[in-house]
PDB file of C-alpha atoms in Angstrom:
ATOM      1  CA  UNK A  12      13.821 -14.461  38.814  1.00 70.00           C
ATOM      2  CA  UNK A  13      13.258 -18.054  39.749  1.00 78.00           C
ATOM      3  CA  UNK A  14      10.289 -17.344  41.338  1.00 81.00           C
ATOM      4  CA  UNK A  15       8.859 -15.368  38.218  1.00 83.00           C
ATOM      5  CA  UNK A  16       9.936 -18.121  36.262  1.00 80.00           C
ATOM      6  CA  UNK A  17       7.858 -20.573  37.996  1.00 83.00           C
ATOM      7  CA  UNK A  18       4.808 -18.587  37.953  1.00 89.00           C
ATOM      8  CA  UNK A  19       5.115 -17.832  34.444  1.00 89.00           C
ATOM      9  CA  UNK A  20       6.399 -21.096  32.469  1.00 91.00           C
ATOM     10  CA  UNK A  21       7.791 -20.431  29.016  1.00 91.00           C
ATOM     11  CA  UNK A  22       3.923 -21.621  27.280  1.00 93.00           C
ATOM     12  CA  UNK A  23       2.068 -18.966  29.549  1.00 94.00           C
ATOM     13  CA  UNK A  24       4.506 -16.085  29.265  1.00 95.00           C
ATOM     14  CA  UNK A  25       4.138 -16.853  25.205  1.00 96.00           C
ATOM     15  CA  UNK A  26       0.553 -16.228  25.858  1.00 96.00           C
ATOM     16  CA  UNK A  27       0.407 -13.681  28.316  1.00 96.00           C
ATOM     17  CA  UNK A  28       2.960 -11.442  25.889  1.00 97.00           C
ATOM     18  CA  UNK A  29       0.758 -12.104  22.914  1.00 97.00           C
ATOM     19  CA  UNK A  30      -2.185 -10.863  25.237  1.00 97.00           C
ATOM     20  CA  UNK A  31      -0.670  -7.804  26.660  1.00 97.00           C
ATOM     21  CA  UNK A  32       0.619  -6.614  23.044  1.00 97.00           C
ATOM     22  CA  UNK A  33      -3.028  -6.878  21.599  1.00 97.00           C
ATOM     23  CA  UNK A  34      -4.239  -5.167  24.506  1.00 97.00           C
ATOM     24  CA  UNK A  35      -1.687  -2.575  23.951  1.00 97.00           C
ATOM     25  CA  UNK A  36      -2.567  -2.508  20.020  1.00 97.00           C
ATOM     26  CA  UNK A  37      -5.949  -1.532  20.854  1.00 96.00           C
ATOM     27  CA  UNK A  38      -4.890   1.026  23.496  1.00 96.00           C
ATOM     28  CA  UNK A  39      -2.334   2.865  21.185  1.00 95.00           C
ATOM     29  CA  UNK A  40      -5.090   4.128  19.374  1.00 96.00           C
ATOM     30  CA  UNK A  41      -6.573   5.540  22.704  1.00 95.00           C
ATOM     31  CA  UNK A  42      -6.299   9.084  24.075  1.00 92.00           C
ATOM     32  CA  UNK A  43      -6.543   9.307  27.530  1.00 90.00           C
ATOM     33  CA  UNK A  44      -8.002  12.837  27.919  1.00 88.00           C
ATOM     34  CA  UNK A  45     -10.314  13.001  25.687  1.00 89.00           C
ATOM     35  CA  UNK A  46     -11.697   8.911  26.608  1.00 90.00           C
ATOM     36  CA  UNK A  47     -12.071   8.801  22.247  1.00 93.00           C
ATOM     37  CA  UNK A  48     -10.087   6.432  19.702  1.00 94.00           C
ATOM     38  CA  UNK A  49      -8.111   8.247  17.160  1.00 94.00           C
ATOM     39  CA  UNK A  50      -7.677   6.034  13.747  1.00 94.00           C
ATOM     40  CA  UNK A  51      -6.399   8.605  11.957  1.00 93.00           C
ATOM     41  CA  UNK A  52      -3.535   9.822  13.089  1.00 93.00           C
ATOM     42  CA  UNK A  53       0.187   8.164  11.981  1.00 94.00           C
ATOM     43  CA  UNK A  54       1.706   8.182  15.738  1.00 92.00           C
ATOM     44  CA  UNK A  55      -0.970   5.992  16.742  1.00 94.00           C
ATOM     45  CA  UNK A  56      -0.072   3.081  13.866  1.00 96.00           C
ATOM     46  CA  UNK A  57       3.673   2.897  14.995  1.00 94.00           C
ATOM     47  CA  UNK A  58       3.213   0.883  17.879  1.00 95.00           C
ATOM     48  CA  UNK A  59       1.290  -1.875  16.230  1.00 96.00           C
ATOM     49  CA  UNK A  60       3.377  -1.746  13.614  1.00 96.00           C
ATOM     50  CA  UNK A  61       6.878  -2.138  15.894  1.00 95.00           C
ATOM     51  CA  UNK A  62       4.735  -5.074  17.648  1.00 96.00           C
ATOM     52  CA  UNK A  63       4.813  -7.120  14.412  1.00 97.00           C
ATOM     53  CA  UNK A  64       8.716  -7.692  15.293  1.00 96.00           C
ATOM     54  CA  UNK A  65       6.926  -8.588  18.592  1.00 97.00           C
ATOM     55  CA  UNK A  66       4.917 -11.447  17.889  1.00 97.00           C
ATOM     56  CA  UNK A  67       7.201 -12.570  15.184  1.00 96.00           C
ATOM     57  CA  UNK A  68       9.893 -12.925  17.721  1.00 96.00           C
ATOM     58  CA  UNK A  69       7.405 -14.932  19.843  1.00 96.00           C
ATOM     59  CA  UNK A  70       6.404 -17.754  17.135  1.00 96.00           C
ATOM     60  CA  UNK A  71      10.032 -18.148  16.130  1.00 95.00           C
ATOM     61  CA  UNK A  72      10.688 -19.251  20.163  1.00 94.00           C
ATOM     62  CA  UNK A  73       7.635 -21.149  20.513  1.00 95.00           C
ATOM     63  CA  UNK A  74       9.099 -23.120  16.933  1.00 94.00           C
ATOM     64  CA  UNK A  75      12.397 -23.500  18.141  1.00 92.00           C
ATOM     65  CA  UNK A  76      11.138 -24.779  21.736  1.00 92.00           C
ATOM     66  CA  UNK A  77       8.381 -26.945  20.135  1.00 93.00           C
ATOM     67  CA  UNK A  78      11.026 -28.512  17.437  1.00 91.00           C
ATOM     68  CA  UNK A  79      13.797 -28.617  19.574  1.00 88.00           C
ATOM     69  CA  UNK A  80      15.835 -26.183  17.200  1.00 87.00           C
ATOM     70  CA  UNK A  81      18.654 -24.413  18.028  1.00 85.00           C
ATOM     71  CA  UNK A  82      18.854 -20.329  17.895  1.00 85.00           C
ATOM     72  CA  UNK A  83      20.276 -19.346  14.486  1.00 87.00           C
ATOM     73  CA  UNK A  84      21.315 -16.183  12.699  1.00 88.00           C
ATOM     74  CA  UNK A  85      17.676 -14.984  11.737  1.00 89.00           C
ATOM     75  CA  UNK A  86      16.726 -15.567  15.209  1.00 91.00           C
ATOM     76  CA  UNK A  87      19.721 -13.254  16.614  1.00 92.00           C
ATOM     77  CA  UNK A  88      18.959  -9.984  14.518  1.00 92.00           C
ATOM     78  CA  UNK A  89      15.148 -10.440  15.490  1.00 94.00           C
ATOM     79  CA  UNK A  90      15.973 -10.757  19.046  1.00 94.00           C
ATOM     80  CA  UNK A  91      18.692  -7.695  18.737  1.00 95.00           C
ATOM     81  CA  UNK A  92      15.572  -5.897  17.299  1.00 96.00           C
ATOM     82  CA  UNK A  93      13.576  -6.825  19.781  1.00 96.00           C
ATOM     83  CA  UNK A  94      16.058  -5.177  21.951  1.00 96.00           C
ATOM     84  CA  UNK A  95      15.762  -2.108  19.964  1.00 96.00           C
ATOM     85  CA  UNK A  96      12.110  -1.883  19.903  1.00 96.00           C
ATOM     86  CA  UNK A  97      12.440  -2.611  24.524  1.00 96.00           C
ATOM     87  CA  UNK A  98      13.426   0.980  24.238  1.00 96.00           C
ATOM     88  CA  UNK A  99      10.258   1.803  22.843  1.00 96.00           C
ATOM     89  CA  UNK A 100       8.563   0.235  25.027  1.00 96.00           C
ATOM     90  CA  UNK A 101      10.021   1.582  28.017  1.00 97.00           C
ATOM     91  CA  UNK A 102       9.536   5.575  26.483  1.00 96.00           C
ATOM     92  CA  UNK A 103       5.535   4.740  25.691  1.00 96.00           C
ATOM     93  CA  UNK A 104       5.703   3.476  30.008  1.00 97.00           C
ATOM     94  CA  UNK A 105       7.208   6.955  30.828  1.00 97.00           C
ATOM     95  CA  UNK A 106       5.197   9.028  28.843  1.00 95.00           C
ATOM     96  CA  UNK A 107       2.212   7.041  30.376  1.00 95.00           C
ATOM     97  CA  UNK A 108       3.573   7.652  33.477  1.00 96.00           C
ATOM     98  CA  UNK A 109       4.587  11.255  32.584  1.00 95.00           C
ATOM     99  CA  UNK A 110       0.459  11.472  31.500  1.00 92.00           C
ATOM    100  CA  UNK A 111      -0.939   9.815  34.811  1.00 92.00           C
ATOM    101  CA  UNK A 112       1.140  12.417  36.735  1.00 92.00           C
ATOM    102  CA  UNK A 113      -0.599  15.538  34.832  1.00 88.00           C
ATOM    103  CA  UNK A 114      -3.866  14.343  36.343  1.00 85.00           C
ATOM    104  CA  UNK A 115      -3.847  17.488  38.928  1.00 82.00           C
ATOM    105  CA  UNK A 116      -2.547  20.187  36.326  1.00 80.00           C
ATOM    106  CA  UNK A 117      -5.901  19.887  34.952  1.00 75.00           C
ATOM    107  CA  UNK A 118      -8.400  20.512  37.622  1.00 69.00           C
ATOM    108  CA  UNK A 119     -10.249  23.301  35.721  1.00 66.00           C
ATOM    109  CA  UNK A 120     -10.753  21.186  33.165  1.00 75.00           C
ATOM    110  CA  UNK A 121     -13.264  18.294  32.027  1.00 81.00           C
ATOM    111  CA  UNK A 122     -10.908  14.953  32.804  1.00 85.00           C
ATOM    112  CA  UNK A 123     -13.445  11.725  32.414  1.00 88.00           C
ATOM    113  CA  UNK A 124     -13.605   9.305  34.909  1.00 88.00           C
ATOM    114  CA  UNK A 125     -12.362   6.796  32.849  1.00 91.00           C
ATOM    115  CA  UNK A 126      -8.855   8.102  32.798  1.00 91.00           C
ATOM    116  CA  UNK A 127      -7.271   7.427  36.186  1.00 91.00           C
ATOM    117  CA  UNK A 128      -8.649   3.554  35.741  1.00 95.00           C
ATOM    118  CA  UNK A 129      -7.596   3.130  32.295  1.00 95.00           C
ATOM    119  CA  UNK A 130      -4.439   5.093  32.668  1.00 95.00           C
ATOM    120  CA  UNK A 131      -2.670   2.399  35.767  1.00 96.00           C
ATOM    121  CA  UNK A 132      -4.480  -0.122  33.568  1.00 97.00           C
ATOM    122  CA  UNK A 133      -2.036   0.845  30.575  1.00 97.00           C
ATOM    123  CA  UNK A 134       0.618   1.288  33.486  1.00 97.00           C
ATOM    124  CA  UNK A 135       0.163  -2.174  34.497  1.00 97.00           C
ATOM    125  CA  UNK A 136       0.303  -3.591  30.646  1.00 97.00           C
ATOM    126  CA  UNK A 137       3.707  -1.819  29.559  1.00 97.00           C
ATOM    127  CA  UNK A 138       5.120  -3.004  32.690  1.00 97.00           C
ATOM    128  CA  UNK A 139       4.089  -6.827  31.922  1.00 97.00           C
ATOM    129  CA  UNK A 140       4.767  -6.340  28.676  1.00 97.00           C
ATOM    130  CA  UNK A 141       9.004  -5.331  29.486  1.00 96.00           C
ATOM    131  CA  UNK A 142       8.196  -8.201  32.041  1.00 95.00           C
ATOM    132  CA  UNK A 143       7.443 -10.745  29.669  1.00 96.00           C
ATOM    133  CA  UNK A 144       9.580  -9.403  26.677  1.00 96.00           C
ATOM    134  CA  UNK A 145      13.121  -9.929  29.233  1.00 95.00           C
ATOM    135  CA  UNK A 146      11.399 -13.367  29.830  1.00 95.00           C
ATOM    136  CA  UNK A 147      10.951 -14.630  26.775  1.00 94.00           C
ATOM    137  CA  UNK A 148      14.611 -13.399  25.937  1.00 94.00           C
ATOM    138  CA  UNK A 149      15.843 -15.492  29.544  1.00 93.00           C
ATOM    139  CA  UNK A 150      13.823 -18.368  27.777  1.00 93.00           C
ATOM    140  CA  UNK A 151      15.399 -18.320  24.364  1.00 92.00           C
ATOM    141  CA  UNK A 152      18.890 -18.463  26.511  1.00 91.00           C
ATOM    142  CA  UNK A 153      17.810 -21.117  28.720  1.00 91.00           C
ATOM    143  CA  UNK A 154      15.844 -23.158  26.454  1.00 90.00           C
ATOM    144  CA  UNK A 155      17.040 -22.485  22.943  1.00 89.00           C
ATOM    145  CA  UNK A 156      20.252 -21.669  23.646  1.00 81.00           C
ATOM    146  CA  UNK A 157      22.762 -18.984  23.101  1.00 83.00           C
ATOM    147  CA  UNK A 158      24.417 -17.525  20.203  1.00 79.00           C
ATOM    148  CA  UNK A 159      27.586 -19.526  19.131  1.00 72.00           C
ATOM    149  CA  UNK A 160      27.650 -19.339  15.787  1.00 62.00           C
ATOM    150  CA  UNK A 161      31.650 -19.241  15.457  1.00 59.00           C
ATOM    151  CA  UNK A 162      31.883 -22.452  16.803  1.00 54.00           C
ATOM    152  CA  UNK A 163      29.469 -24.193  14.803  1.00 52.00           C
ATOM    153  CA  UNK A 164      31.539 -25.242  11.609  1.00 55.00           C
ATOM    154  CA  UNK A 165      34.070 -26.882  14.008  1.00 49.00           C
ATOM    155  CA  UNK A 166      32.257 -30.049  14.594  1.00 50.00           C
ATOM    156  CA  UNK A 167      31.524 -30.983  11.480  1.00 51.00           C
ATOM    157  CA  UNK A 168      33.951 -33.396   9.471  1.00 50.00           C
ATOM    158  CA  UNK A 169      34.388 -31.845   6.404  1.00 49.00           C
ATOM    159  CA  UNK A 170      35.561 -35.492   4.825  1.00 56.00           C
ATOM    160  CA  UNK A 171      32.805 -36.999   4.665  1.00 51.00           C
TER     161      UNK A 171
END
């Protein structure tokens, strides 16, 4: 993890994660088989619309790094979303992988060339983008700091 974390400082993982998710914005709308965008179906808007949380998340830790702020409450349930929307994530990497693997059920058929390049290409950005996500989270906790928000009303003096 060390080493990870000194490839990827806490600015460039910001702006690789905001990278990958646009990437993967424009590739939800994407069907592999048939190499065509598909605007109008609802599955394809959930993504993009999960990834909001996403790149909310990611401003509120570049604020609270760039002001020196400590996490608060607001920041906790985002992050516990974030966790929530991980598992999302992770299911759109297996069914990509569950996709890539159907490649030879269909050798009758009319695959294009584009999917096998495209397909480890989406590979590669969910896997950077659960990467990144657990990284940002290690940042918050190393940089930000944790969530103590019982002990917070003990230091202050309440008589003056």
């Amino acid at each position: 993890m060390n080493f990870i974390q000194g490839v990827l400082t806490w600015k460039r993982t910001l702006i690789l994660s905001v990278g990958v998710l646009a990437l993967l914005n424009i590739f939800s709308f994407y069907g592999l088989y048939t190499n065509k965008f598909y605007f109008f179906k609802i599955d394809n808007y959930i993504f993009p619309l999960l990834s909001i949380v996403h790149f909310v998340f990611l401003y509120v830790l570049w604020f609270k790094i760039k002001e020196d702020e400590l996490s608060d409450p607001p920041m906790r349930t985002l992050e516990y979303v974030l966790y929530i929307i991980s598992l999302v994530y992770i299911y759109k990497l297996v069914e990509t992988i569950i996709i890539l693997l159907s490649y030879n059920d269909f050798d009758n058929h009319l695959i294009p060339s584009t999917f096998l390049p495209l397909g480890y290409f989406m590979l590669l950005l969910y896997t950077l983008l659960l990467l990144v996500t657990y990284l940002a989270i290690a940042y918050r906790k190393k940089i930000v700091g944790t969530y103590l928000f019982d002990d917070m009303n003990q230091h202050v003096d309440h008589w003056k």
